[in-house]
Amino acid sequence: MAIVEPRLLSQMIQKLGLMDHEQLVPKSTELLRLLQIKSVGSSANLGDYAKAIICIDLACSLLGLPPCDSEALVRLSGLKKTAYANNRRTLEKLLDISQVIGINEICIQLGLHQAQKEATVLLDSYKKYIGGADGEVDFTHPQYAAMALYQACKRLKIKPPKSKLVAFSHLKPTLWTLLEKNWDKFLANASKTHVLKSKQSQPVEMMEPAKETTQVPINGLKHSSPEKIEPYGNWKKRMLEKAYRELKSLQER
């Protein structure tokens, strides 16, 4: 793999509107050189230009810079959205800088801060729902965070950026559809059992039981009297009489 010249790398960064960040060129160059050392067959089919764009993207994340324009990155790389996301994930692993993409990271990238809290609640409930049935599940996979945000947006009446969330999930459209169906089933079950409530009300299991109060007559008004307990002797006599009547009825048949 040929290393993209710093001048050309600077031009790419300029096109992305990131020239104000002086550390970006050396960090991107560092990642490209490291990638050359670790280059294996899995990245052989990816063009040098696309690798450089992805390394700029990764450098931004490592330096804690504001997220790049995802559409601009995909356009400059010459890849399709799904291919870009998959190759970015591959290079992360090759460079040993793989980061867990969670709800917070996706919210920052897509500007969905208003759905973050709801998505977190949904994901925590989903973990409990699926954990007992399927055993150990790798919830660090971005598909769960992406789907939780998608469902949170729908519940909050926010139009979810579905195509972008699918890209974050690293799932093919068919697998996303299967996951969405699984979530629909989970949400339907949660709704029936009142596990999830709107923000205005608490989950049933979190509500405190109503405290018992002793009714006190006010100004002579009538109030409900406590339930009377039948004396044991009366109950025993009544049960014996009932049993005797049933036995006699059976004998007469």
Tab-separated table of N, CA and C in Angstrom, residues 3-7 9-10 13 23-36 52 55-56 59:
chain	number	residue	atom	x	y	z
A	3	ILE	N	1.679	5.113	0.698
A	3	ILE	CA	1.200	6.103	1.654
A	3	ILE	C	0.806	7.367	0.903
A	4	VAL	N	-0.385	7.885	1.193
A	4	VAL	CA	-0.834	9.131	0.582
A	4	VAL	C	0.045	10.261	1.091
A	5	GLU	N	0.528	11.098	0.204
A	5	GLU	CA	1.422	12.197	0.579
A	5	GLU	C	0.706	13.155	1.522
A	6	PRO	N	1.461	13.748	2.464
A	6	PRO	CA	0.871	14.708	3.396
A	6	PRO	C	0.134	15.847	2.696
A	7	ARG	N	0.664	16.292	1.529
A	7	ARG	CA	0.020	17.378	0.792
A	7	ARG	C	-1.365	16.974	0.339
A	9	LEU	N	-3.128	14.543	1.630
A	9	LEU	CA	-3.913	14.308	2.836
A	9	LEU	C	-4.488	15.630	3.346
A	10	SER	N	-3.681	16.685	3.261
A	10	SER	CA	-4.138	18.004	3.677
A	10	SER	C	-5.287	18.495	2.802
A	13	ILE	N	-8.425	16.796	3.930
A	13	ILE	CA	-8.899	17.378	5.188
A	13	ILE	C	-9.530	18.749	4.934
A	23	GLN	N	-3.554	18.965	14.552
A	23	GLN	CA	-3.112	17.602	14.886
A	23	GLN	C	-3.648	16.548	13.922
A	24	LEU	N	-4.604	16.937	13.104
A	24	LEU	CA	-5.286	15.947	12.274
A	24	LEU	C	-4.388	15.356	11.189
A	25	VAL	N	-3.573	16.177	10.557
A	25	VAL	CA	-2.685	15.664	9.493
A	25	VAL	C	-1.671	14.660	10.050
A	26	PRO	N	-0.915	14.999	11.100
A	26	PRO	CA	0.050	14.023	11.628
A	26	PRO	C	-0.625	12.760	12.176
A	27	LYS	N	-1.801	12.916	12.805
A	27	LYS	CA	-2.481	11.737	13.357
A	27	LYS	C	-2.987	10.838	12.243
A	28	SER	N	-3.522	11.424	11.193
A	28	SER	CA	-4.008	10.632	10.053
A	28	SER	C	-2.851	9.922	9.359
A	29	THR	N	-1.713	10.631	9.232
A	29	THR	CA	-0.515	10.039	8.623
A	29	THR	C	-0.010	8.870	9.462
A	30	GLU	N	-0.050	9.052	10.779
A	30	GLU	CA	0.372	7.989	11.696
A	30	GLU	C	-0.475	6.736	11.511
A	31	LEU	N	-1.769	6.928	11.392
A	31	LEU	CA	-2.676	5.777	11.215
A	31	LEU	C	-2.437	5.094	9.873
A	32	LEU	N	-2.185	5.891	8.836
A	32	LEU	CA	-1.927	5.318	7.513
A	32	LEU	C	-0.638	4.486	7.512
A	33	ARG	N	0.405	4.972	8.186
A	33	ARG	CA	1.668	4.230	8.252
A	33	ARG	C	1.499	2.943	9.074
A	34	LEU	N	0.737	3.046	10.159
A	34	LEU	CA	0.469	1.864	10.984
A	34	LEU	C	-0.343	0.842	10.196
A	35	LEU	N	-1.245	1.340	9.375
A	35	LEU	CA	-2.062	0.448	8.551
A	35	LEU	C	-1.203	-0.262	7.508
A	36	GLN	N	-0.193	0.420	6.999
A	36	GLN	CA	0.707	-0.195	6.029
A	36	GLN	C	1.467	-1.367	6.659
A	52	ALA	N	-7.281	6.483	3.179
A	52	ALA	CA	-6.866	7.772	3.733
A	52	ALA	C	-8.060	8.509	4.335
A	55	CYS	N	-9.018	6.863	7.571
A	55	CYS	CA	-8.040	7.173	8.615
A	55	CYS	C	-8.248	8.590	9.156
A	56	ILE	N	-8.629	9.524	8.287
A	56	ILE	CA	-8.955	10.882	8.746
A	56	ILE	C	-10.148	10.825	9.685
A	59	ALA	N	-9.019	9.347	12.928
A	59	ALA	CA	-8.164	10.303	13.642
A	59	ALA	C	-9.016	11.342	14.367
